[in-house]
PDB file of N, CA, C and O in Angstrom:
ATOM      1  N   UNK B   1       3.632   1.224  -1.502  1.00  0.00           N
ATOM      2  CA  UNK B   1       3.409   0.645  -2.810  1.00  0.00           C
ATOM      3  C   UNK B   1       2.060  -0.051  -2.774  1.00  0.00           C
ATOM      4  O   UNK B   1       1.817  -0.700  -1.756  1.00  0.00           O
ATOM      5  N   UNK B   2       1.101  -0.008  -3.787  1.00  0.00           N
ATOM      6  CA  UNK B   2       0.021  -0.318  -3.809  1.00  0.00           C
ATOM      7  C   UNK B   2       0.028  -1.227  -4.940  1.00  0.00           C
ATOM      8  O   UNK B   2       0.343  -0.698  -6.006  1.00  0.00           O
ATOM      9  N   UNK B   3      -0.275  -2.613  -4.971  1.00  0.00           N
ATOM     10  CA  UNK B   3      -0.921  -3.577  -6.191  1.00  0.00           C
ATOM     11  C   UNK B   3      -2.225  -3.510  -6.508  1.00  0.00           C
ATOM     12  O   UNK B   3      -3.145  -3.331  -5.710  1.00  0.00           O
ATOM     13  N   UNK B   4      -2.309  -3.658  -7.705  1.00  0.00           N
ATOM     14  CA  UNK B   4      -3.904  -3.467  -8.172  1.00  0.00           C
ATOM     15  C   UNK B   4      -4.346  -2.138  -8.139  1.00  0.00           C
ATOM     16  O   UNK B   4      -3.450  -1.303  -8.260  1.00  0.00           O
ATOM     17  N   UNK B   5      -5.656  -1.660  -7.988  1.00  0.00           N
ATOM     18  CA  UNK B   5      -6.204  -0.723  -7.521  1.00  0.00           C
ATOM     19  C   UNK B   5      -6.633  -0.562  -6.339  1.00  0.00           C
ATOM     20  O   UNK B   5      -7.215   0.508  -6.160  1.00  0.00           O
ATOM     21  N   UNK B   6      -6.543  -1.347  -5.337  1.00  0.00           N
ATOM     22  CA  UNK B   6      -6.849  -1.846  -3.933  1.00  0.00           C
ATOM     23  C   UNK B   6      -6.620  -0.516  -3.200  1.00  0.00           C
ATOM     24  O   UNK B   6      -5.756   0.165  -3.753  1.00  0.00           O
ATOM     25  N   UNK B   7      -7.126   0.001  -2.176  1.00  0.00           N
ATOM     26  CA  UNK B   7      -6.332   1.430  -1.751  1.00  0.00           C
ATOM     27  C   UNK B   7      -6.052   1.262  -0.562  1.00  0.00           C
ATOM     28  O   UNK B   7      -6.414   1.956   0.388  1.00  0.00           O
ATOM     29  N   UNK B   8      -5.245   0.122  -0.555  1.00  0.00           N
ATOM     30  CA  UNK B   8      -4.594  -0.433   0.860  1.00  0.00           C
ATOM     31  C   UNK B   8      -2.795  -0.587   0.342  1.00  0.00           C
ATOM     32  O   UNK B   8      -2.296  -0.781  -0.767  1.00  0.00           O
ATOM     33  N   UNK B   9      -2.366  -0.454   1.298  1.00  0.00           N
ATOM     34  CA  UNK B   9      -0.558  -0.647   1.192  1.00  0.00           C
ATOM     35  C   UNK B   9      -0.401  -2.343   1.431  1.00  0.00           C
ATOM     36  O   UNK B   9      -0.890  -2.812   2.459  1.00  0.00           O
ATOM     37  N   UNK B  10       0.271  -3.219   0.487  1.00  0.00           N
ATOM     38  CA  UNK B  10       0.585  -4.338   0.609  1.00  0.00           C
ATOM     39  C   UNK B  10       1.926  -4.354   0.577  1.00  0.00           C
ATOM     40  O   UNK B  10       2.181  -5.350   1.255  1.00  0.00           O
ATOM     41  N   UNK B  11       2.700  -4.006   0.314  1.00  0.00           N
ATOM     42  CA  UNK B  11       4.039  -3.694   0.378  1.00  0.00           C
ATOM     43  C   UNK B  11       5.149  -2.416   0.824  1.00  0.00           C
ATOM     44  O   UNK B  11       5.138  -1.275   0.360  1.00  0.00           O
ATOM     45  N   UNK B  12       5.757  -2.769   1.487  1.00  0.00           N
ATOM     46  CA  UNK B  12       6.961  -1.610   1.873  1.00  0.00           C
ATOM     47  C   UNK B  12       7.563  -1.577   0.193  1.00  0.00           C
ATOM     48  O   UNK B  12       7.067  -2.295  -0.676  1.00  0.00           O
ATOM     49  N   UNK B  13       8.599  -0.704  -0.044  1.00  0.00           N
ATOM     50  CA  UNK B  13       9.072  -0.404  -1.360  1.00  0.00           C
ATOM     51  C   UNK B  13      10.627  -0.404  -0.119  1.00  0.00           C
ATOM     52  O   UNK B  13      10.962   0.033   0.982  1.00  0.00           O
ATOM     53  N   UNK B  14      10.895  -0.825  -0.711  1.00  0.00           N
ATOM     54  CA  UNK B  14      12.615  -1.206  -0.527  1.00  0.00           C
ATOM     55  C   UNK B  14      13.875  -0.460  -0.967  1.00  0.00           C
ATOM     56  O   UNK B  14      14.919  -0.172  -0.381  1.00  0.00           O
ATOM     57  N   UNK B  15      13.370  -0.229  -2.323  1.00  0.00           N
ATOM     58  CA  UNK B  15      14.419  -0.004  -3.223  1.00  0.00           C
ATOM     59  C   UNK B  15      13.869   0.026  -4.779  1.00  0.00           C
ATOM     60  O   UNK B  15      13.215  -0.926  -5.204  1.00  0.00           O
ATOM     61  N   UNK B  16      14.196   1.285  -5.688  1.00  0.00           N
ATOM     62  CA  UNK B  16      13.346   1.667  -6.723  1.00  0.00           C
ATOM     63  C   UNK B  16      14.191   2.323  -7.379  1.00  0.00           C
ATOM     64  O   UNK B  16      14.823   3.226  -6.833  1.00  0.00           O
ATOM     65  N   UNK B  17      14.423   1.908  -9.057  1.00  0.00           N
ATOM     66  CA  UNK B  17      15.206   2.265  -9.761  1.00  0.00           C
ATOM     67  C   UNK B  17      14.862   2.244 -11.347  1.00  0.00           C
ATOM     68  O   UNK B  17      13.897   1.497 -11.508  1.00  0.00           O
ATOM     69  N   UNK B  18      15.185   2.646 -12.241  1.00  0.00           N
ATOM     70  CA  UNK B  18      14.678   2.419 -13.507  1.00  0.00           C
ATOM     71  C   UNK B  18      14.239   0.676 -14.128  1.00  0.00           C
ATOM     72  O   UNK B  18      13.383   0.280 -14.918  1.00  0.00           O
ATOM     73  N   UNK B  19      15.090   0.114 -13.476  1.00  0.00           N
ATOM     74  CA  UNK B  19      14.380  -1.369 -13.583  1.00  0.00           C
ATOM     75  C   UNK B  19      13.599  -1.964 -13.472  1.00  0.00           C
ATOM     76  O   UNK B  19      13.076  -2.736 -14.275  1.00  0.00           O
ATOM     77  N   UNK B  20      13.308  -1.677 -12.234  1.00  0.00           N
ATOM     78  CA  UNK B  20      12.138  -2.428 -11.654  1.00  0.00           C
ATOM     79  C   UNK B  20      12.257  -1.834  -9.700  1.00  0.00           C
ATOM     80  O   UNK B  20      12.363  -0.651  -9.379  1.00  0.00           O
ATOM     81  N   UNK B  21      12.219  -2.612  -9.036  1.00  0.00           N
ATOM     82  CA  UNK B  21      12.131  -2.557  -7.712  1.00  0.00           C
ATOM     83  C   UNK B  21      12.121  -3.524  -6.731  1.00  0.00           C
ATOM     84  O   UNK B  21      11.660  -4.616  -7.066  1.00  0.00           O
ATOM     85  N   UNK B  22      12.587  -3.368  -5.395  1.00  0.00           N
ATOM     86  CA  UNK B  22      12.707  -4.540  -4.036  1.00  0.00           C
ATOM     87  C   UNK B  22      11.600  -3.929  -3.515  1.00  0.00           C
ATOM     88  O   UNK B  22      11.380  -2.718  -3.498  1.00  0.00           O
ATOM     89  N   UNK B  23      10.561  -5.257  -2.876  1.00  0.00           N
ATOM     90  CA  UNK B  23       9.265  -5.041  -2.453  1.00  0.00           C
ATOM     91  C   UNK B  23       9.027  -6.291  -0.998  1.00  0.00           C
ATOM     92  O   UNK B  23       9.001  -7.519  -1.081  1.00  0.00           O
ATOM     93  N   UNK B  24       8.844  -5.188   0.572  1.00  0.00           N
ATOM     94  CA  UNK B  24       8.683  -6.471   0.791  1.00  0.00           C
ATOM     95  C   UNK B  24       7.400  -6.651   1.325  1.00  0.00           C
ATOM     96  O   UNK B  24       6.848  -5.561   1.174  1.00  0.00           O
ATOM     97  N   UNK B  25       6.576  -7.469   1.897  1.00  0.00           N
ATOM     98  CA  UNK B  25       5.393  -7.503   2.440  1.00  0.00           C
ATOM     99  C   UNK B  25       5.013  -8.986   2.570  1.00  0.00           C
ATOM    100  O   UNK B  25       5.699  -9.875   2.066  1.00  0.00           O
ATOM    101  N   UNK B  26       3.713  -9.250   3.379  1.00  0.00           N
ATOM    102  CA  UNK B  26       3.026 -10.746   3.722  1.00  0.00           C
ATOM    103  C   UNK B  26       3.069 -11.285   2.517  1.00  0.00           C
ATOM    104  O   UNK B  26       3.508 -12.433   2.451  1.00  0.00           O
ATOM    105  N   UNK B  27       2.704 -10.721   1.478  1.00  0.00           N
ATOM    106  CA  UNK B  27       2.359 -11.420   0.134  1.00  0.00           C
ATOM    107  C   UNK B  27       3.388 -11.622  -0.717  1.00  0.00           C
ATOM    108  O   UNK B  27       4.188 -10.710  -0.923  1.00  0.00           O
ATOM    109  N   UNK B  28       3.508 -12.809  -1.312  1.00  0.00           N
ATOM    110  CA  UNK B  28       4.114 -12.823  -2.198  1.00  0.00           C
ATOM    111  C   UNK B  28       3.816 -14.076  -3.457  1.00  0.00           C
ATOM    112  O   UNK B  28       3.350 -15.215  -3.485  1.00  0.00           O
ATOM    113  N   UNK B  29       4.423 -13.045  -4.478  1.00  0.00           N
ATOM    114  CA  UNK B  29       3.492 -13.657  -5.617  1.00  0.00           C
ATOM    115  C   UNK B  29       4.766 -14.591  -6.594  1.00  0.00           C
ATOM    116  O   UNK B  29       5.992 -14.489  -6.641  1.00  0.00           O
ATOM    117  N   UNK B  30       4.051 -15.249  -7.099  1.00  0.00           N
ATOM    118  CA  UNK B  30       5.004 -16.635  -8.031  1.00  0.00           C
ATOM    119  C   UNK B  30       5.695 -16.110  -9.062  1.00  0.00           C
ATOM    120  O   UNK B  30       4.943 -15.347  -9.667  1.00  0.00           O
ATOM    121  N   UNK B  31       7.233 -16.168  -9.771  1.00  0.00           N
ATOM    122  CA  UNK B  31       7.814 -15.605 -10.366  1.00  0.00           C
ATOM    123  C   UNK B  31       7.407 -15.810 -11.540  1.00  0.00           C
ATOM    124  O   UNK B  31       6.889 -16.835 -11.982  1.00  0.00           O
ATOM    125  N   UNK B  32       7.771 -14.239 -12.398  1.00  0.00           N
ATOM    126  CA  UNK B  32       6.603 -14.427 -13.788  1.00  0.00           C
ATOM    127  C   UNK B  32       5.151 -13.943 -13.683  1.00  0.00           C
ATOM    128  O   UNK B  32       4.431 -13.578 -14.612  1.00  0.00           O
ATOM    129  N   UNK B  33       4.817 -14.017 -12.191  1.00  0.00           N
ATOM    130  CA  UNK B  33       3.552 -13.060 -12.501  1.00  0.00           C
ATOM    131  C   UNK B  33       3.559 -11.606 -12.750  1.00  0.00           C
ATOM    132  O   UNK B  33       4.546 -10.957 -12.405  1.00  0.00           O
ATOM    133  N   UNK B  34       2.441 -10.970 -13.376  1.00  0.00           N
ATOM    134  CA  UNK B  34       2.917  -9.434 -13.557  1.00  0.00           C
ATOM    135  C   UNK B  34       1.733  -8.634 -12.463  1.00  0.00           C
ATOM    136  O   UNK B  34       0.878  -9.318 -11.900  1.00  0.00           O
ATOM    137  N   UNK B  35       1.793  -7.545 -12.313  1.00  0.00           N
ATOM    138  CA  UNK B  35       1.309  -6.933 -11.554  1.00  0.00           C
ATOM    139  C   UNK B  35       1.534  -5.333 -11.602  1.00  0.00           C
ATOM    140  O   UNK B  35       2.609  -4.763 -11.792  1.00  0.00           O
ATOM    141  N   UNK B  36      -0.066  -4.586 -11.327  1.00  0.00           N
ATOM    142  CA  UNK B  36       0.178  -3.255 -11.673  1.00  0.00           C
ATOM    143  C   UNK B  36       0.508  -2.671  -9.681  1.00  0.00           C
ATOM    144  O   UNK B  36       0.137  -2.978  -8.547  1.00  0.00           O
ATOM    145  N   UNK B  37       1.340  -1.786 -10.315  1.00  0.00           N
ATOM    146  CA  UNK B  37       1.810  -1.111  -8.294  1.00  0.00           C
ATOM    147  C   UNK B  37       1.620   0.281  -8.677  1.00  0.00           C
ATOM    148  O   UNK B  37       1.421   0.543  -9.863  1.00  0.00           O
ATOM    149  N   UNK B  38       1.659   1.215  -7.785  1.00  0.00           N
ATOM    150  CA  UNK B  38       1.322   2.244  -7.865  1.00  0.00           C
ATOM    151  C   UNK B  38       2.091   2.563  -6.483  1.00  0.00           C
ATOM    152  O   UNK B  38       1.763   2.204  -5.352  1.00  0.00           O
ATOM    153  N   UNK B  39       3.295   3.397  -6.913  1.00  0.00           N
ATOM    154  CA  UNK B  39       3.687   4.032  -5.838  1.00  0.00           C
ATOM    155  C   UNK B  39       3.995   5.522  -5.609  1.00  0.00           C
ATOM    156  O   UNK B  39       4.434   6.329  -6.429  1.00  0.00           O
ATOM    157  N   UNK B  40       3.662   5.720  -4.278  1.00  0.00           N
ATOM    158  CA  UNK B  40       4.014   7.145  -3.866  1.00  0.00           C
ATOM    159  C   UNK B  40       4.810   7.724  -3.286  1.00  0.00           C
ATOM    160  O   UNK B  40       5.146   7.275  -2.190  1.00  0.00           O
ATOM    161  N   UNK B  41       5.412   8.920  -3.780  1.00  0.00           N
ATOM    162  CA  UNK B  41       6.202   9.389  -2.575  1.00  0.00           C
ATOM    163  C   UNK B  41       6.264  11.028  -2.791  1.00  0.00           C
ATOM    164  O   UNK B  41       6.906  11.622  -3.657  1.00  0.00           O
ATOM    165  N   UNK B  42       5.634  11.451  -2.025  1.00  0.00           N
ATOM    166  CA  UNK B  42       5.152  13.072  -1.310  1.00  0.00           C
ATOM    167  C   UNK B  42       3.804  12.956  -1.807  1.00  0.00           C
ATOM    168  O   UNK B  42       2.845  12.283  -1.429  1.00  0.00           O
ATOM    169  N   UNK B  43       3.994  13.921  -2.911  1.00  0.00           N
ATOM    170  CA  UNK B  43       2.381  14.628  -3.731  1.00  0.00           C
ATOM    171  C   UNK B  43       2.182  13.792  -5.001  1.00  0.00           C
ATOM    172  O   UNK B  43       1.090  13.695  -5.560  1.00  0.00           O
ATOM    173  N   UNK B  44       3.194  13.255  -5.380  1.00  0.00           N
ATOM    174  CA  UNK B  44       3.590  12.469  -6.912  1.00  0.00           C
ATOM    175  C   UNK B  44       3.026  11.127  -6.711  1.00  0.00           C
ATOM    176  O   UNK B  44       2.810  10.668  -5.589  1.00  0.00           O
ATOM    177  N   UNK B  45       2.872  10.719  -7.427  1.00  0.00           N
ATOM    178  CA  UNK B  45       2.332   8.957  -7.668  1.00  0.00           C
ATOM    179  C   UNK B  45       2.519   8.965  -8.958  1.00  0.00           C
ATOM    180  O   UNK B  45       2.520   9.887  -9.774  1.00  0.00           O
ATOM    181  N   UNK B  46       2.817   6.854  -9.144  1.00  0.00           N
ATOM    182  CA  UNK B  46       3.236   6.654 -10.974  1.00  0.00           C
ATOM    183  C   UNK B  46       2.567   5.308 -10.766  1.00  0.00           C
ATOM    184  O   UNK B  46       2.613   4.763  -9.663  1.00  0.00           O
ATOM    185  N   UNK B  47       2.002   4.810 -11.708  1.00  0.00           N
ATOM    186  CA  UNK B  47       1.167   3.672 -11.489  1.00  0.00           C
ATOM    187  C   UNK B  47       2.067   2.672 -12.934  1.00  0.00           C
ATOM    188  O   UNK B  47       2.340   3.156 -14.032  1.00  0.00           O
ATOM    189  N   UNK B  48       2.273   1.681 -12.627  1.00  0.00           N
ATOM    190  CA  UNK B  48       3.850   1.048 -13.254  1.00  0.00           C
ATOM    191  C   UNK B  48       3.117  -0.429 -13.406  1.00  0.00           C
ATOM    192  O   UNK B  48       2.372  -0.847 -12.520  1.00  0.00           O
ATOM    193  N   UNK B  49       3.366  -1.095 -14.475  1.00  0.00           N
ATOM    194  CA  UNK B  49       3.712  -2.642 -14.677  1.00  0.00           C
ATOM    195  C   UNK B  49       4.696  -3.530 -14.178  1.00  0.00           C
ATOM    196  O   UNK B  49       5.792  -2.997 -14.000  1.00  0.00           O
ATOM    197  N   UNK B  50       4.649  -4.230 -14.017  1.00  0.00           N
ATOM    198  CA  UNK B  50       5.690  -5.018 -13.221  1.00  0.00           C
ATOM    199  C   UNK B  50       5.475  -6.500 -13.328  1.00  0.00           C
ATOM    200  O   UNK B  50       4.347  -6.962 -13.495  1.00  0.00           O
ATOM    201  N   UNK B  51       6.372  -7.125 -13.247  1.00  0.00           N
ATOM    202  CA  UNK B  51       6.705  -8.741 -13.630  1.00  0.00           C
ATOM    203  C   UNK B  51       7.568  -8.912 -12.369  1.00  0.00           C
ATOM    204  O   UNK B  51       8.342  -8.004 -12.065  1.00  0.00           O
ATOM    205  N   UNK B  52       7.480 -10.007 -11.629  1.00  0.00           N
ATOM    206  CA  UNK B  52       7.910 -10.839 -10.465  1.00  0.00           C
ATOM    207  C   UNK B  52       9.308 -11.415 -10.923  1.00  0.00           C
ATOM    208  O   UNK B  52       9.428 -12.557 -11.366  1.00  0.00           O
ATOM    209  N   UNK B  53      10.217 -10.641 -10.796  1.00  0.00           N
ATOM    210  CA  UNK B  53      11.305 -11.538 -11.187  1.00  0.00           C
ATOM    211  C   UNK B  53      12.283 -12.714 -10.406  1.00  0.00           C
ATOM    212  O   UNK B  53      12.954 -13.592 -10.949  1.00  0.00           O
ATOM    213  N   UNK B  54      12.130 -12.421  -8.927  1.00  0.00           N
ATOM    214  CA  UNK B  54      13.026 -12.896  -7.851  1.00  0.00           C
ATOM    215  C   UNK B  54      12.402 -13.223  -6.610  1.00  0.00           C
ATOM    216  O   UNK B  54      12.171 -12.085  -6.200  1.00  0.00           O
ATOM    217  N   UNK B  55      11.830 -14.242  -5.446  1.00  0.00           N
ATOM    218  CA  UNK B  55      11.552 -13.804  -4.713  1.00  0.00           C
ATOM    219  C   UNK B  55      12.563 -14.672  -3.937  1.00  0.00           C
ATOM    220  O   UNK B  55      12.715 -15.885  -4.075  1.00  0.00           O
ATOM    221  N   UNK B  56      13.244 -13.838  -3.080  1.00  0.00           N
ATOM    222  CA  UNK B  56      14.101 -14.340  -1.762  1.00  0.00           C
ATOM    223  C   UNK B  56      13.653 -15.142  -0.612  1.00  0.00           C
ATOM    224  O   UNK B  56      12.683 -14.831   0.079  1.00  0.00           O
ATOM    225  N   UNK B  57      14.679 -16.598  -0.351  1.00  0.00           N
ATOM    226  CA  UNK B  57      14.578 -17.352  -0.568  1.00  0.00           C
ATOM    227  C   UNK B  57      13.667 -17.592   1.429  1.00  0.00           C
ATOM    228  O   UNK B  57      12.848 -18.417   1.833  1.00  0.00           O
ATOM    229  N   UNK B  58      14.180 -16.742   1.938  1.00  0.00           N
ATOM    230  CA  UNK B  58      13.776 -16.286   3.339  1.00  0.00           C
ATOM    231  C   UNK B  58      12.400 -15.702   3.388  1.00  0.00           C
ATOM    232  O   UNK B  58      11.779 -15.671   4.450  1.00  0.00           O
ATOM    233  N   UNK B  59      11.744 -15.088   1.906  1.00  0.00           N
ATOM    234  CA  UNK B  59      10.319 -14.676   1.052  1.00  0.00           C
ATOM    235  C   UNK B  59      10.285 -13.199   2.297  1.00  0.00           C
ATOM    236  O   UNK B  59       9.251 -12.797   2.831  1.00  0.00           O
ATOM    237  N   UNK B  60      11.630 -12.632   2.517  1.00  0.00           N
ATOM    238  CA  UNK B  60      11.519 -11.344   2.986  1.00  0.00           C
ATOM    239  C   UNK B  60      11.211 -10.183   1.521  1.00  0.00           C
ATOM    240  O   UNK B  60      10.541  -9.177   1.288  1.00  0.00           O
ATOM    241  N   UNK B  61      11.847 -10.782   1.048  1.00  0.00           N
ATOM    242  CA  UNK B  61      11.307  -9.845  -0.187  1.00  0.00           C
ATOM    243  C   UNK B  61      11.489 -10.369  -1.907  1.00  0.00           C
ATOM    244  O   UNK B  61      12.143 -11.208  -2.527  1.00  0.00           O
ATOM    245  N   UNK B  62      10.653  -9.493  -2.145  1.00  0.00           N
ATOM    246  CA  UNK B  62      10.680  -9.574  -4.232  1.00  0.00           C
ATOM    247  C   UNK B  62      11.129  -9.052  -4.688  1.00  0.00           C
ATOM    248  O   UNK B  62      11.232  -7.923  -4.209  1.00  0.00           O
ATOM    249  N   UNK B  63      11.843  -9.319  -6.044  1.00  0.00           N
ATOM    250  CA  UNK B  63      12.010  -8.218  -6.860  1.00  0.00           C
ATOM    251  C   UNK B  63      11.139  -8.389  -7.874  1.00  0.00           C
ATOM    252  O   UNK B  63      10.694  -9.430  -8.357  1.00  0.00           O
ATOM    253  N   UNK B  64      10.904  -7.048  -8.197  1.00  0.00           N
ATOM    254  CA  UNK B  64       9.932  -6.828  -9.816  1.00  0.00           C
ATOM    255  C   UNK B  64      10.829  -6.165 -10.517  1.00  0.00           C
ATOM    256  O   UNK B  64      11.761  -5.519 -10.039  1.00  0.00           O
ATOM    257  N   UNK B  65      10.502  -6.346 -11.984  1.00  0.00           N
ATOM    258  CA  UNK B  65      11.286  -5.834 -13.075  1.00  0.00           C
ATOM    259  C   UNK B  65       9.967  -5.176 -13.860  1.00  0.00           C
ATOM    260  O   UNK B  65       9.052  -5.922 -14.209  1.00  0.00           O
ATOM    261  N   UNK B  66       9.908  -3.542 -14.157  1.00  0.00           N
ATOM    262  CA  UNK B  66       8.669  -2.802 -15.050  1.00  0.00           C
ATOM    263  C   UNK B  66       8.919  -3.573 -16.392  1.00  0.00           C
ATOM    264  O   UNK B  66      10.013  -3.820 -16.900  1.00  0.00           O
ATOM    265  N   UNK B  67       7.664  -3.903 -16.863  1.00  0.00           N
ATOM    266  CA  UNK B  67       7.670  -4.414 -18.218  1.00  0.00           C
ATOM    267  C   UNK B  67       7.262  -3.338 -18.848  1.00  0.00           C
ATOM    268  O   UNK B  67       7.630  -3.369 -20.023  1.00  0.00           O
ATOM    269  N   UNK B  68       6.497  -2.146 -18.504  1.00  0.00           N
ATOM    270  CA  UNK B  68       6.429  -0.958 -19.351  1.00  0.00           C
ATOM    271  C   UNK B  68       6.968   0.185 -18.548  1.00  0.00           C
ATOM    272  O   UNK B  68       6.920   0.180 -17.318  1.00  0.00           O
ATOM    273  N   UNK B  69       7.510   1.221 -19.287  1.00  0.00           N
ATOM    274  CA  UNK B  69       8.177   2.297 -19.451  1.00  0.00           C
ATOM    275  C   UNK B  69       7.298   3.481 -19.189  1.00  0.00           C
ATOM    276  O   UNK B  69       6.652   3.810 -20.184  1.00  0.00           O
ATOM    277  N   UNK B  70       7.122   4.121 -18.252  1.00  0.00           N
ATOM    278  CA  UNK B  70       6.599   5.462 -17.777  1.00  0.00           C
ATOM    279  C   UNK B  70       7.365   6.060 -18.406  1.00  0.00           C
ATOM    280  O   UNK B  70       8.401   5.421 -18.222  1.00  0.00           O
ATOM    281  N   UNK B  71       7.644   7.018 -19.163  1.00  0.00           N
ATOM    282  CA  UNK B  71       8.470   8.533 -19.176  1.00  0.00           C
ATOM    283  C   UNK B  71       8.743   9.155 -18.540  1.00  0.00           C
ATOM    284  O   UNK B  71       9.821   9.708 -18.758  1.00  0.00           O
ATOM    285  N   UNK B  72       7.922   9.554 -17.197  1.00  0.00           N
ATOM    286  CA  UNK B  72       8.063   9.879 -16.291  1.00  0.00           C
ATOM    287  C   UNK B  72       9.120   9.050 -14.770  1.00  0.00           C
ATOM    288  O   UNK B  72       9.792   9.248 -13.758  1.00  0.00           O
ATOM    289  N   UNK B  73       8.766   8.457 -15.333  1.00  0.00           N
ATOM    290  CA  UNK B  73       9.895   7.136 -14.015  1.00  0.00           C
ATOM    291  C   UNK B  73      11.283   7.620 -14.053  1.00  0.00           C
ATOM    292  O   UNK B  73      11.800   6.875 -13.220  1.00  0.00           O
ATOM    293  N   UNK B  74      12.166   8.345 -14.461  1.00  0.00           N
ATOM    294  CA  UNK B  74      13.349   8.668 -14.217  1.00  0.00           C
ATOM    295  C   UNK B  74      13.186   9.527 -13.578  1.00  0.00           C
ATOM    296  O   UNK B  74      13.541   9.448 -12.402  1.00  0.00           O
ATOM    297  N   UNK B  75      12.478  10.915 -14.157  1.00  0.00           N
ATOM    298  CA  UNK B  75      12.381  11.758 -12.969  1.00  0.00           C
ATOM    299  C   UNK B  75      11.733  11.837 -11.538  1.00  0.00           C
ATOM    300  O   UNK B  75      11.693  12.719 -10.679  1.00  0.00           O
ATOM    301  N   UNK B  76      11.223  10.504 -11.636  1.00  0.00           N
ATOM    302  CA  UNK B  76      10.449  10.120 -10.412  1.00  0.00           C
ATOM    303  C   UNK B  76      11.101   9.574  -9.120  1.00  0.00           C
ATOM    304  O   UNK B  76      10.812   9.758  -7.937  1.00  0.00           O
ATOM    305  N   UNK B  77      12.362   8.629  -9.893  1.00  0.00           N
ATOM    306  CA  UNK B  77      13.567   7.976  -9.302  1.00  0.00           C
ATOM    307  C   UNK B  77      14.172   8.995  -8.644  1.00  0.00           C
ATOM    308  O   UNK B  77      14.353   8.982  -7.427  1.00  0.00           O
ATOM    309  N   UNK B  78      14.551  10.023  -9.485  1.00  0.00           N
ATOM    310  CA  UNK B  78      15.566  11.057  -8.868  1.00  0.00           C
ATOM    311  C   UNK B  78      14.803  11.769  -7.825  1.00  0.00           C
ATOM    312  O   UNK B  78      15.569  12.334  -7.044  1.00  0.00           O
ATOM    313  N   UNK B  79      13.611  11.928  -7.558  1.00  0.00           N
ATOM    314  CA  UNK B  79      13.171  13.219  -6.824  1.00  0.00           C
ATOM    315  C   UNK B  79      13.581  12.998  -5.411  1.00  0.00           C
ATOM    316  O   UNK B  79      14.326  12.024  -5.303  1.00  0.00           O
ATOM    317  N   UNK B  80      13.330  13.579  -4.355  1.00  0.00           N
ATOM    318  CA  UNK B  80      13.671  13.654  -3.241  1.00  0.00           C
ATOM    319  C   UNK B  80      12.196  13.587  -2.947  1.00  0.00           C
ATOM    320  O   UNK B  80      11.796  13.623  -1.783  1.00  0.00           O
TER     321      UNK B  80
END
């Protein structure tokens, strides 16, 4: 998972679903902030909005919730 346009990996991706997503990594950002991620998996990439909804309390990980809607993000969820 990539934040920003940065073309470095700041986060493992955890867990990814039409909601939003579990993210964990060194960084972590204050709840309520939003943030663009861009994640990949094979040949596909979706570059997504996201809002900080949760961060655990051990700061092993975040959750984000997409504030905008890809069209594409369901079938992205499902792929293998």
């Amino acid at each position: 998972v990539l934040i920003n346009t940065d073309e470095y990996t700041m986060f493992d991706l955890r867990s990814l679903d039409e909601d939003g997503a579990i993210l964990e990594g060194p960084l972590f950002l204050e709840i309520g902030e939003i943030l663009e991620i861009r994640v990949d998996k094979g040949d596909e990439s979706i570059q997504l909005t996201a809002r900080v909804h949760e961060v655990a309390e051990d700061k092993a990980t975040m959750t984000v919730r997409f504030t905008e809607r890809d069209p594409r993000l369901a079938e992205f969820v499902k792929a293998e």
